[in-house]
CSV table of C-alpha atoms in Angstrom, one decimal:
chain,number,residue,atom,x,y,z
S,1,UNK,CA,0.0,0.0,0.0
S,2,UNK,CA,2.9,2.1,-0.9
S,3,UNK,CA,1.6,5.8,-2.1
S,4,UNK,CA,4.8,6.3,-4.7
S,5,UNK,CA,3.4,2.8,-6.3
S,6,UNK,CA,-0.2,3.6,-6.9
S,7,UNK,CA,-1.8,1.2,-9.2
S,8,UNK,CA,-4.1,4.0,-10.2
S,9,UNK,CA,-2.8,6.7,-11.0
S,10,UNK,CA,-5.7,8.5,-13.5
S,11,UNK,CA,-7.7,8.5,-10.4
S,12,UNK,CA,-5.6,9.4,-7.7
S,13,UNK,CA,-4.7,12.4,-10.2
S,14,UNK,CA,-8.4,12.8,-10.3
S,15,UNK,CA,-9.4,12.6,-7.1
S,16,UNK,CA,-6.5,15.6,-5.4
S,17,UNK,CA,-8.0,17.5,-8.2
S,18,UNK,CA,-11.5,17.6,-7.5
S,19,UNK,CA,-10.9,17.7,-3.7
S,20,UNK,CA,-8.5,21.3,-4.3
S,21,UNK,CA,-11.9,22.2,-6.8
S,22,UNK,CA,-8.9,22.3,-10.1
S,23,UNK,CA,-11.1,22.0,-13.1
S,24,UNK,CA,-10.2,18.5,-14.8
S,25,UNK,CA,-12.1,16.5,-17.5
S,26,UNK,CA,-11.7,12.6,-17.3
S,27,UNK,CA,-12.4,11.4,-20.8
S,28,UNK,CA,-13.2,7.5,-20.9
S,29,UNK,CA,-13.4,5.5,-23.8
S,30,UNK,CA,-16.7,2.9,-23.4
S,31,UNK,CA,-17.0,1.7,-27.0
S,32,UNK,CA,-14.3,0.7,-29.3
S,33,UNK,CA,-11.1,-1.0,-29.3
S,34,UNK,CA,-9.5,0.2,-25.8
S,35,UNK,CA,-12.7,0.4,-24.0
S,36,UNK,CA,-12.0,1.6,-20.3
S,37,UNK,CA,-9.1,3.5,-21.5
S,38,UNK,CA,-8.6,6.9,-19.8
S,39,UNK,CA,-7.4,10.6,-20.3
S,40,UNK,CA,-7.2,13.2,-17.4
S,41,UNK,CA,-6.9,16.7,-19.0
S,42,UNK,CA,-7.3,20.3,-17.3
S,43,UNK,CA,-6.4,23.7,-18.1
S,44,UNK,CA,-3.9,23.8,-15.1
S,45,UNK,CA,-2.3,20.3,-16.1
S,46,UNK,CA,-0.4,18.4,-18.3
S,47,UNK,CA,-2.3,15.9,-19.8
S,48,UNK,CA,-2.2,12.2,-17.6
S,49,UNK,CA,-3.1,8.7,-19.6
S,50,UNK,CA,-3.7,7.8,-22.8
S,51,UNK,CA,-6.6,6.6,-24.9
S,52,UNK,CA,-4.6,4.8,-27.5
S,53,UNK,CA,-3.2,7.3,-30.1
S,54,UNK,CA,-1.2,10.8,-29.4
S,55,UNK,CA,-3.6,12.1,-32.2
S,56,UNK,CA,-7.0,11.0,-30.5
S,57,UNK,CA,-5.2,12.3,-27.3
S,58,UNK,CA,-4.6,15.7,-29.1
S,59,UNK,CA,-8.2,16.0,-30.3
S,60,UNK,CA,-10.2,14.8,-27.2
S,61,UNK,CA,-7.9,17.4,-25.2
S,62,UNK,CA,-9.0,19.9,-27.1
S,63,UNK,CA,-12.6,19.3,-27.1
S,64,UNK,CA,-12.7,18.1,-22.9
S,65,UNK,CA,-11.1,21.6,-22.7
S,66,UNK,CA,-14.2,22.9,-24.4
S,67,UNK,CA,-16.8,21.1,-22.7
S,68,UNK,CA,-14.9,21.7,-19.4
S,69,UNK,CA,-15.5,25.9,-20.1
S,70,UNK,CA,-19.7,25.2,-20.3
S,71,UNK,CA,-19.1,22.5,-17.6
S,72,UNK,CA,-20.4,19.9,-19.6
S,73,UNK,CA,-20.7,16.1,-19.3
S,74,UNK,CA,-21.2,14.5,-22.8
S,75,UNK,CA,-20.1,11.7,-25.6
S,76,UNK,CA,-18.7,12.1,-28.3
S,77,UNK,CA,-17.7,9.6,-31.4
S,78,UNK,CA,-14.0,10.0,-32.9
S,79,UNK,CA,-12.1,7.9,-36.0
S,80,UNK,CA,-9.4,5.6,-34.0
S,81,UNK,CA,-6.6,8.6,-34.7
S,82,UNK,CA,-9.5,11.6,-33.7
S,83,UNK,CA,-11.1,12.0,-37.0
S,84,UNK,CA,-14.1,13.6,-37.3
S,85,UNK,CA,-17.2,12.2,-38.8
S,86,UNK,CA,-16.1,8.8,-37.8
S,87,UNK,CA,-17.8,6.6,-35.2
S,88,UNK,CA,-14.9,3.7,-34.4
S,89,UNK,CA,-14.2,5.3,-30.4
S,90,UNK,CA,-17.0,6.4,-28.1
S,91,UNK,CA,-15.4,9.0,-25.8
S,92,UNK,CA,-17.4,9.5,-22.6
S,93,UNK,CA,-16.0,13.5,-21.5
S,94,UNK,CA,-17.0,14.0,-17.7
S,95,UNK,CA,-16.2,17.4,-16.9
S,96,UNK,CA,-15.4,18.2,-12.9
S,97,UNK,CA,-16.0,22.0,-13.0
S,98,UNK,CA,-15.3,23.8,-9.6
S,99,UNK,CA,-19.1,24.7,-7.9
S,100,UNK,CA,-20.6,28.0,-9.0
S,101,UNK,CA,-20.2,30.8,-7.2
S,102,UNK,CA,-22.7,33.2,-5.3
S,103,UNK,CA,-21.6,36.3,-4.3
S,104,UNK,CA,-24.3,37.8,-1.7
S,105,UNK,CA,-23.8,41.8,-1.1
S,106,UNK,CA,-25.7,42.9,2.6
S,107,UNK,CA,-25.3,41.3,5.2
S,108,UNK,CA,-28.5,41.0,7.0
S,109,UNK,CA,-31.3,38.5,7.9
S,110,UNK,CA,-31.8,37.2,4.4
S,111,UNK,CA,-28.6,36.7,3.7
S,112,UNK,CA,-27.7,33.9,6.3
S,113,UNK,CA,-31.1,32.4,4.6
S,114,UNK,CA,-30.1,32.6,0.8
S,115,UNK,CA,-26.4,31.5,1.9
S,116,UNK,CA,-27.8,28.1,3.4
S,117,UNK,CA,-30.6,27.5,0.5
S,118,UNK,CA,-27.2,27.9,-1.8
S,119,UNK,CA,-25.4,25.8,-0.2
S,120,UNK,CA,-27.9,23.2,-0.5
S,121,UNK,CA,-27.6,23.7,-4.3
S,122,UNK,CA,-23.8,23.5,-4.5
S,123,UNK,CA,-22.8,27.0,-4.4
S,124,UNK,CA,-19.3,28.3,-3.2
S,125,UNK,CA,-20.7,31.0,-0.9
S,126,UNK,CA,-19.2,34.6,-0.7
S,127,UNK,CA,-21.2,36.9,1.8
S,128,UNK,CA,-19.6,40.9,1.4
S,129,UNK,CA,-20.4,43.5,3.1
S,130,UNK,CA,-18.4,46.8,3.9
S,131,UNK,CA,-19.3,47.2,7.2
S,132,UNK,CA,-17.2,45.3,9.8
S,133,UNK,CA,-19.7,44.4,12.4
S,134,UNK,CA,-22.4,42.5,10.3
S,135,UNK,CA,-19.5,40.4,8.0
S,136,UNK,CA,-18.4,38.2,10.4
S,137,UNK,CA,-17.9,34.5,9.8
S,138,UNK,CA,-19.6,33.8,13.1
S,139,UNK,CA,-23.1,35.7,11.9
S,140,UNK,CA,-23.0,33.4,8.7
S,141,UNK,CA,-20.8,30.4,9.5
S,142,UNK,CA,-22.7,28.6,6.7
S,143,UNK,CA,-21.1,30.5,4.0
S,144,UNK,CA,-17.7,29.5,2.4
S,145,UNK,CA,-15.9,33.1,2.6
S,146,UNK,CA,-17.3,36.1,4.1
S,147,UNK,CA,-15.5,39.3,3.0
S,148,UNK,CA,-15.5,42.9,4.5
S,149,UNK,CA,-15.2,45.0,1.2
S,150,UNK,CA,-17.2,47.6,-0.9
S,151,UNK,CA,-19.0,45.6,-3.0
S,152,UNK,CA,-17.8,47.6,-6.1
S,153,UNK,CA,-14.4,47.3,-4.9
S,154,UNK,CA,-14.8,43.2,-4.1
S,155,UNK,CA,-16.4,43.0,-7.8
S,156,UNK,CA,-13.2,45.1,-8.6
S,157,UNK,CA,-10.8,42.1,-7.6
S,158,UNK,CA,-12.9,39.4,-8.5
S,159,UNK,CA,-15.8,39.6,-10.9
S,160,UNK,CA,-13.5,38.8,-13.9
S,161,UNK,CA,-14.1,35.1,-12.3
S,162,UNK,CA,-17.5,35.4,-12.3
S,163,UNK,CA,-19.2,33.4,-15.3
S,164,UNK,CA,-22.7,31.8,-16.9
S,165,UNK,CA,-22.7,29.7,-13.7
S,166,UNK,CA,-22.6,32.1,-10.8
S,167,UNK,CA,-24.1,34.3,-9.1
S,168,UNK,CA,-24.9,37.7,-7.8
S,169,UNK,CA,-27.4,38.7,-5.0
S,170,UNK,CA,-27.4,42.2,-3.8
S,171,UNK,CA,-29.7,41.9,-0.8
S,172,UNK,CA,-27.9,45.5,0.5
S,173,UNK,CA,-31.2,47.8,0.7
S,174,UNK,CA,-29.3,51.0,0.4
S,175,UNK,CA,-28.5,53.1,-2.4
S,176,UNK,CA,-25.3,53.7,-1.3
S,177,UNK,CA,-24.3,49.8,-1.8
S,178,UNK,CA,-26.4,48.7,-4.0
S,179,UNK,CA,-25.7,51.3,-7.3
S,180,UNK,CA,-22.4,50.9,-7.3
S,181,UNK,CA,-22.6,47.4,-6.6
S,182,UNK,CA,-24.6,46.8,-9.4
S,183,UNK,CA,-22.8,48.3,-11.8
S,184,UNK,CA,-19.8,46.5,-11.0
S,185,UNK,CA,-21.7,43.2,-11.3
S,186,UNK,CA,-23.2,44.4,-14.7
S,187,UNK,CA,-19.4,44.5,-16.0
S,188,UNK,CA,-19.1,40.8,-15.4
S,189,UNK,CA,-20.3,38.4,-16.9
S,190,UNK,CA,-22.3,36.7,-14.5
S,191,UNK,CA,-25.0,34.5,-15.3
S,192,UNK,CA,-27.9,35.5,-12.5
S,193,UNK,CA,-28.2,39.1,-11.0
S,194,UNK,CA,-31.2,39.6,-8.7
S,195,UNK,CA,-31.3,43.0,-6.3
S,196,UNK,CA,-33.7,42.9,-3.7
S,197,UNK,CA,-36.1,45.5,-2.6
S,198,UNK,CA,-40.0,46.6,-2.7
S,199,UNK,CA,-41.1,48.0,-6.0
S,200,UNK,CA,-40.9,51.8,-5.3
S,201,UNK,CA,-37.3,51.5,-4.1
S,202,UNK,CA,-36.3,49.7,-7.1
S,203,UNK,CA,-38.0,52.2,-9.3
S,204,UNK,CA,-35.8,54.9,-7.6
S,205,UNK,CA,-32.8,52.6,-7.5
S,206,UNK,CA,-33.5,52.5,-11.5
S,207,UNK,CA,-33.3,56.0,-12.1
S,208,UNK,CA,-29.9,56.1,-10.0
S,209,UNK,CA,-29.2,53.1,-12.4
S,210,UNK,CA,-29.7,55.3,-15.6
S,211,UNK,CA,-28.2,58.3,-13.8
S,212,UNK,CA,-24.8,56.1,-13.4
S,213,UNK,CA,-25.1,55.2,-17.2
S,214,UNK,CA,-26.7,52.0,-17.0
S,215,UNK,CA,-28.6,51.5,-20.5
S,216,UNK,CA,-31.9,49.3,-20.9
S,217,UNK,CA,-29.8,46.3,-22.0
S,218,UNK,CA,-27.7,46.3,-18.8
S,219,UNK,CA,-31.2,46.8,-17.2
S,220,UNK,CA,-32.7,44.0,-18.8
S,221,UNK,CA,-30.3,41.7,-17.1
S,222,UNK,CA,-31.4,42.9,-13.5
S,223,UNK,CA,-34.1,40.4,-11.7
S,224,UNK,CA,-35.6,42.6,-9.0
S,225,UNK,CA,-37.6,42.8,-7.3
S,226,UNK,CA,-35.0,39.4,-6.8
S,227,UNK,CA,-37.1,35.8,-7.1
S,228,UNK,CA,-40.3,34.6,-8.6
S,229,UNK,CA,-43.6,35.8,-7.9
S,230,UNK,CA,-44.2,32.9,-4.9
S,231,UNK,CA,-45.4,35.7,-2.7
S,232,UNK,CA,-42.8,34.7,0.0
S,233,UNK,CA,-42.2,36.5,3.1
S,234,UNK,CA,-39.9,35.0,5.1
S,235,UNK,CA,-36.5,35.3,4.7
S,236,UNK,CA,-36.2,31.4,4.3
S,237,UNK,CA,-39.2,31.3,1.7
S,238,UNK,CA,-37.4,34.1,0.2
S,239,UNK,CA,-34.4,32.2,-0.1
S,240,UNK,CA,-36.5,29.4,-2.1
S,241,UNK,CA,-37.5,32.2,-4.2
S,242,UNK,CA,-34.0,33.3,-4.8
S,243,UNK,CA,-32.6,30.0,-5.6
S,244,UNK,CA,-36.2,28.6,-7.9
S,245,UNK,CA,-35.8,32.3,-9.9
S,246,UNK,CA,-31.8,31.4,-10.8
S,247,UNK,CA,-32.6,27.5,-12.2
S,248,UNK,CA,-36.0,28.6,-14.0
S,249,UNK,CA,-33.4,31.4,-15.6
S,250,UNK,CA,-30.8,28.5,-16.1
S,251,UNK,CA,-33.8,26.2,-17.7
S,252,UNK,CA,-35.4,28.7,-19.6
S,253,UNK,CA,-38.4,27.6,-18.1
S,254,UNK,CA,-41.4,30.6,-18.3
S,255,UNK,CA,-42.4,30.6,-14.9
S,256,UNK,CA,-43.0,34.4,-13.3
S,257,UNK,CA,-40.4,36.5,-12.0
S,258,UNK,CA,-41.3,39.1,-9.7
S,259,UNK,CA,-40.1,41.7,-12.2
S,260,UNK,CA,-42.0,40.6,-14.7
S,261,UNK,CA,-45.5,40.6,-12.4
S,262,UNK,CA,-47.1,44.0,-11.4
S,263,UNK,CA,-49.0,43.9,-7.6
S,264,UNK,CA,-47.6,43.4,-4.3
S,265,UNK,CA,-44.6,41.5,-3.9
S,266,UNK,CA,-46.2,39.2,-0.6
V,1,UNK,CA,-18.1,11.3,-8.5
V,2,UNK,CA,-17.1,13.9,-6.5
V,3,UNK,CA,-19.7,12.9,-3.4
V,4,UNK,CA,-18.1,8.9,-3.7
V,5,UNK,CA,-14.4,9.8,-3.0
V,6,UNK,CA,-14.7,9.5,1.0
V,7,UNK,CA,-16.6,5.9,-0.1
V,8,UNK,CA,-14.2,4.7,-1.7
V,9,UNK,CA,-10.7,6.0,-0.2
V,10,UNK,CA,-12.5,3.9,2.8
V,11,UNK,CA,-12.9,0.4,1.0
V,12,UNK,CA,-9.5,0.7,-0.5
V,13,UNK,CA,-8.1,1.4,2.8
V,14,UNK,CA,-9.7,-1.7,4.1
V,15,UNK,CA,-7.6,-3.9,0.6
V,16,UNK,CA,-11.7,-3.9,-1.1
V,17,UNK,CA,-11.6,-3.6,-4.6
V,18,UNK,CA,-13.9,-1.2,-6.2
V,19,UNK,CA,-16.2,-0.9,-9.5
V,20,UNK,CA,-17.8,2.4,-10.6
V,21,UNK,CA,-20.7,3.0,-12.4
V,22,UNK,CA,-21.3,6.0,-14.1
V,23,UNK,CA,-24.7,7.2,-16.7
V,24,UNK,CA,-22.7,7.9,-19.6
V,25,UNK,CA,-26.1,8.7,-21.9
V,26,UNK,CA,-29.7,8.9,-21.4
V,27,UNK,CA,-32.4,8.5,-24.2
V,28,UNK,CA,-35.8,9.9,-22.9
V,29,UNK,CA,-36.4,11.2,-19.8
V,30,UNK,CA,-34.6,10.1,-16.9
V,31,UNK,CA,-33.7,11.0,-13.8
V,32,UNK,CA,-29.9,11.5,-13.1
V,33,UNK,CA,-27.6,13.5,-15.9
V,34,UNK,CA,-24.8,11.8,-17.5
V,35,UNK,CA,-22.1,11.6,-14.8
V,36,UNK,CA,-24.5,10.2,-12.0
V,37,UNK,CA,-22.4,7.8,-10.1
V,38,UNK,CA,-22.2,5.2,-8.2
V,39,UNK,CA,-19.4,2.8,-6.4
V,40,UNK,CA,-19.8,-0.9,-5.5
V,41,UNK,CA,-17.1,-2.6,-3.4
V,42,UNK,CA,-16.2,-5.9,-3.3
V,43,UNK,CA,-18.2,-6.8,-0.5
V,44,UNK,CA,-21.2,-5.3,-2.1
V,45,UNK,CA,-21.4,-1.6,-0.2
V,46,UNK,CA,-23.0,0.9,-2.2
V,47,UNK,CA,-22.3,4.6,-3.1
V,48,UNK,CA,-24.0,7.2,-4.4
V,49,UNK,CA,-26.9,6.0,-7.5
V,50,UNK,CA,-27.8,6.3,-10.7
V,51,UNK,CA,-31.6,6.6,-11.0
V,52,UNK,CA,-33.9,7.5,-8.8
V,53,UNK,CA,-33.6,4.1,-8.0
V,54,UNK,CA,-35.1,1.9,-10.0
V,55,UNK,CA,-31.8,0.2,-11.6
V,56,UNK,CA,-29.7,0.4,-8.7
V,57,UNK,CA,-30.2,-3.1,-7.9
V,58,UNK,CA,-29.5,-4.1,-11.3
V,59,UNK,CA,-26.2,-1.9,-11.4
V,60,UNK,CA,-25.0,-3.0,-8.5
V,61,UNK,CA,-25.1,-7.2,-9.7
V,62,UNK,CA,-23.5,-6.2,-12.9
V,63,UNK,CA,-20.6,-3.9,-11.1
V,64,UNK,CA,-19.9,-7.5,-9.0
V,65,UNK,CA,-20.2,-9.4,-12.1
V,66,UNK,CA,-17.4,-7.3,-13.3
V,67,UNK,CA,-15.6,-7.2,-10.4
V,68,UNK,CA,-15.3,-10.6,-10.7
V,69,UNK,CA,-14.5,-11.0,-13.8
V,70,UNK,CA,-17.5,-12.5,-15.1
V,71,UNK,CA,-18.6,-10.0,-17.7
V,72,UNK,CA,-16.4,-7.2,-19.4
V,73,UNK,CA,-16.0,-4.1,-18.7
V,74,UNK,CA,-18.6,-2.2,-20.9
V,75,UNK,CA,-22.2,0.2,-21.2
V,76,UNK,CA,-24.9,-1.8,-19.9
V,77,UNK,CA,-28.0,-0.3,-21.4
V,78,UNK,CA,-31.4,0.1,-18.5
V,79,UNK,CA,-35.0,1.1,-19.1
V,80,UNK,CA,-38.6,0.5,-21.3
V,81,UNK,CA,-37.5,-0.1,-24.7
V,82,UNK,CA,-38.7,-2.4,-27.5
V,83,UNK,CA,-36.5,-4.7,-27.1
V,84,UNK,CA,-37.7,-7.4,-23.7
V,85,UNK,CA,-34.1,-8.3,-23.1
V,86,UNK,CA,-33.8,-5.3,-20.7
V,87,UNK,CA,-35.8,-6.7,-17.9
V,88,UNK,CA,-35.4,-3.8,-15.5
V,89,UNK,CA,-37.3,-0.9,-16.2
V,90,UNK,CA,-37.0,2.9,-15.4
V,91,UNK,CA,-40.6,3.8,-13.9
V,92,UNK,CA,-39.8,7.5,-15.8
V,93,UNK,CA,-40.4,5.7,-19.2
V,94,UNK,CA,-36.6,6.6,-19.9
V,95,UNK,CA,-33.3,4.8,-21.0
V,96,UNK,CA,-30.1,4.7,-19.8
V,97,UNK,CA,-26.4,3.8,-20.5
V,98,UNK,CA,-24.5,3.2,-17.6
V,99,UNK,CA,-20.1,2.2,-17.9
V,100,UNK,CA,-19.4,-0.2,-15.1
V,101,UNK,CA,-16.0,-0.8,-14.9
V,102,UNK,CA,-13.4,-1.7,-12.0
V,103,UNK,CA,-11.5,0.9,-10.4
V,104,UNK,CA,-8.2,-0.4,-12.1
V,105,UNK,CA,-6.9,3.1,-13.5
């Protein structure tokens, strides 16, 4: 049971990997003439294995890397040296994508809510907030990182990570935070960006919007009031809200935003 | 695969041998993505699933079988289809394509 004489490598290689949350893409071969045959690839890595031919290696590298960047798990049908249009390997590409990411601005009742409802759905957790007293790990010990920081200046730092997959929830209730925050987030390229608040203070928090230079397609992108139309009230059912509104965006699926509804939000 | 790793770093601690099974398509609906997983060790433990249950059972006969050495590694095909040689059925109406293999890489 010697470590330095592993007798499998591919998924030892795999498994430090997915436990440090390094994007890696283990591409299997389950029909053809190598079947079980294996290829660990990653952007941060050299490639590790071999599915029978450096050229099939080359070409199933190339599209894992692809699949890996939409954090997709798929099949796909190669000639024996990677050619196209040919059906002789079955490649099973199963990509191991680090968790999304939400980012929650405001630290306040909802918050701690949303955080644990996100957790639940896999999300890396970032609670900000700039003021010192309410972002404390101990008021939100469910989430993952909780950072003292302008939100502006935290998107500053970080919102070039910030993809399709993640997430942005400004739960702040104050101009003050929430404009600039907002902006910033509207710079990324985040997949899902609610703002909370009643109707009337988003209308205001609109015009401060447009004042800043935010234009209707920006706009468009903004779900807030944040969460569907499920007329919840607590922070908790608010949470579900939250967390329903982001996979019916994900799905497509037309189910009613509370932005899109008119009326009273509970 | 991700949730198994704990499951199976403990079997091979304890000299088990492994076989994973992972839904590598689906035709239909069905209810676990491609990449569902699920570990059998030797002594017939279970990790993680594949369905929503309905083929576990089934999985977890052929992961021994291959595990033993009894059939190949390969895509053993679940679910209502027009052919009767699939005897275990998805109650979704669905099909899927599950890769059993041993742990041997």
């Amino acid at each position: 049971m010697s470590p330095s004489a592993s007798t499998t490598p591919v998924f030892d290689a795999l498994r430090d990997a997915v436990r440090r949350d390094e994007p890696v893409v283990l591409a299997t071969i389950t029909d053809g003439d190598d079947v079980g045959a294996k290829l660990l690839v990653g952007p941060e890595r050299e490639p590790l294995g071999t599915l029978g031919s450096a050229d099939l290696d080359r070409v199933v590298t190339r599209d894992a890397l692809g699949a890996l960047a939409s954090g997709t798990t798929t099949t796909r049908h190669y000639g024996r040296h990677g050619e196209a249009r040919e059906t002789d390997v079955t490649v099973f590409l199963e990509s191991f994508a680090p968790p999304p990411r939400m980012v929650i601005f405001g630290a306040v009742d909802f918050t701690a809510a949303l955080a644990r409802a996100a957790k639940l759905l896999g999300y890396h957790v970032v609670v900000c907030d700039a003021r010192a007293v309410f972002a404390t790990p101990a008021r939100f010990p469910m989430a993952d990182e909780v950072v003292c920081e302008w939100p502006d200046r935290y998107l500053a730092k970080h919102g070039e990570a910030l993809g399709p997959r993640d997430a942005v929830a400004v739960l702040t209730h104050d101009a003050k935070f929430d404009v600039p925050a907002i902006v910033a987030a509207l710079a990324t390229h985040v997949g899902y960006l609610g703002a909370m608040g009643s109707r009337r203070t988003h209308a205001q928090r609109v015009e401060r919007l447009r004042e800043a230079g935010v234009g209707d397609e920006a706009l468009d992108r903004l779900l807030a009031p944040i969460g569907l139309d499920l007329g919840a009230r607590t922070p908790e059912e608010t949470a579900v809200a939250v967390c329903a509104e982001i996979i019916a965006r994900r799905t497509g699926r037309p189910v009613p935003s509370l932005r899109d509804a008119e009326g009273p939000i509970h | 695969m991700r949730e198994l790793l704990d499951d199976i770093e403990r079997w091979r601690r304890d000299g088990q041998r492994v076989a994973v099974a992972r839904v590598v398509g689906l035709d239909g609906s069905g209810p676990r993505d491609p990449g569902a997983a699920m570990a059998v060790s030797e002594a017939g433990e279970v990790a993680g699933s594949v369905s929503g249950g309905c083929v576990e059972g089934a999985v977890v006969t052929e992961a021994l079988a291959v595990l033993a050495g009894e059939h190949p590694r390969g895509v053993v095909t679940f679910g209502y289809s027009d052919d009767e040689a699939f005897a275990v059925g998805l109650t979704c109406g669905g099909t899927i394509h599950v890769f059993v293999e041993p742990l041997d890489w």
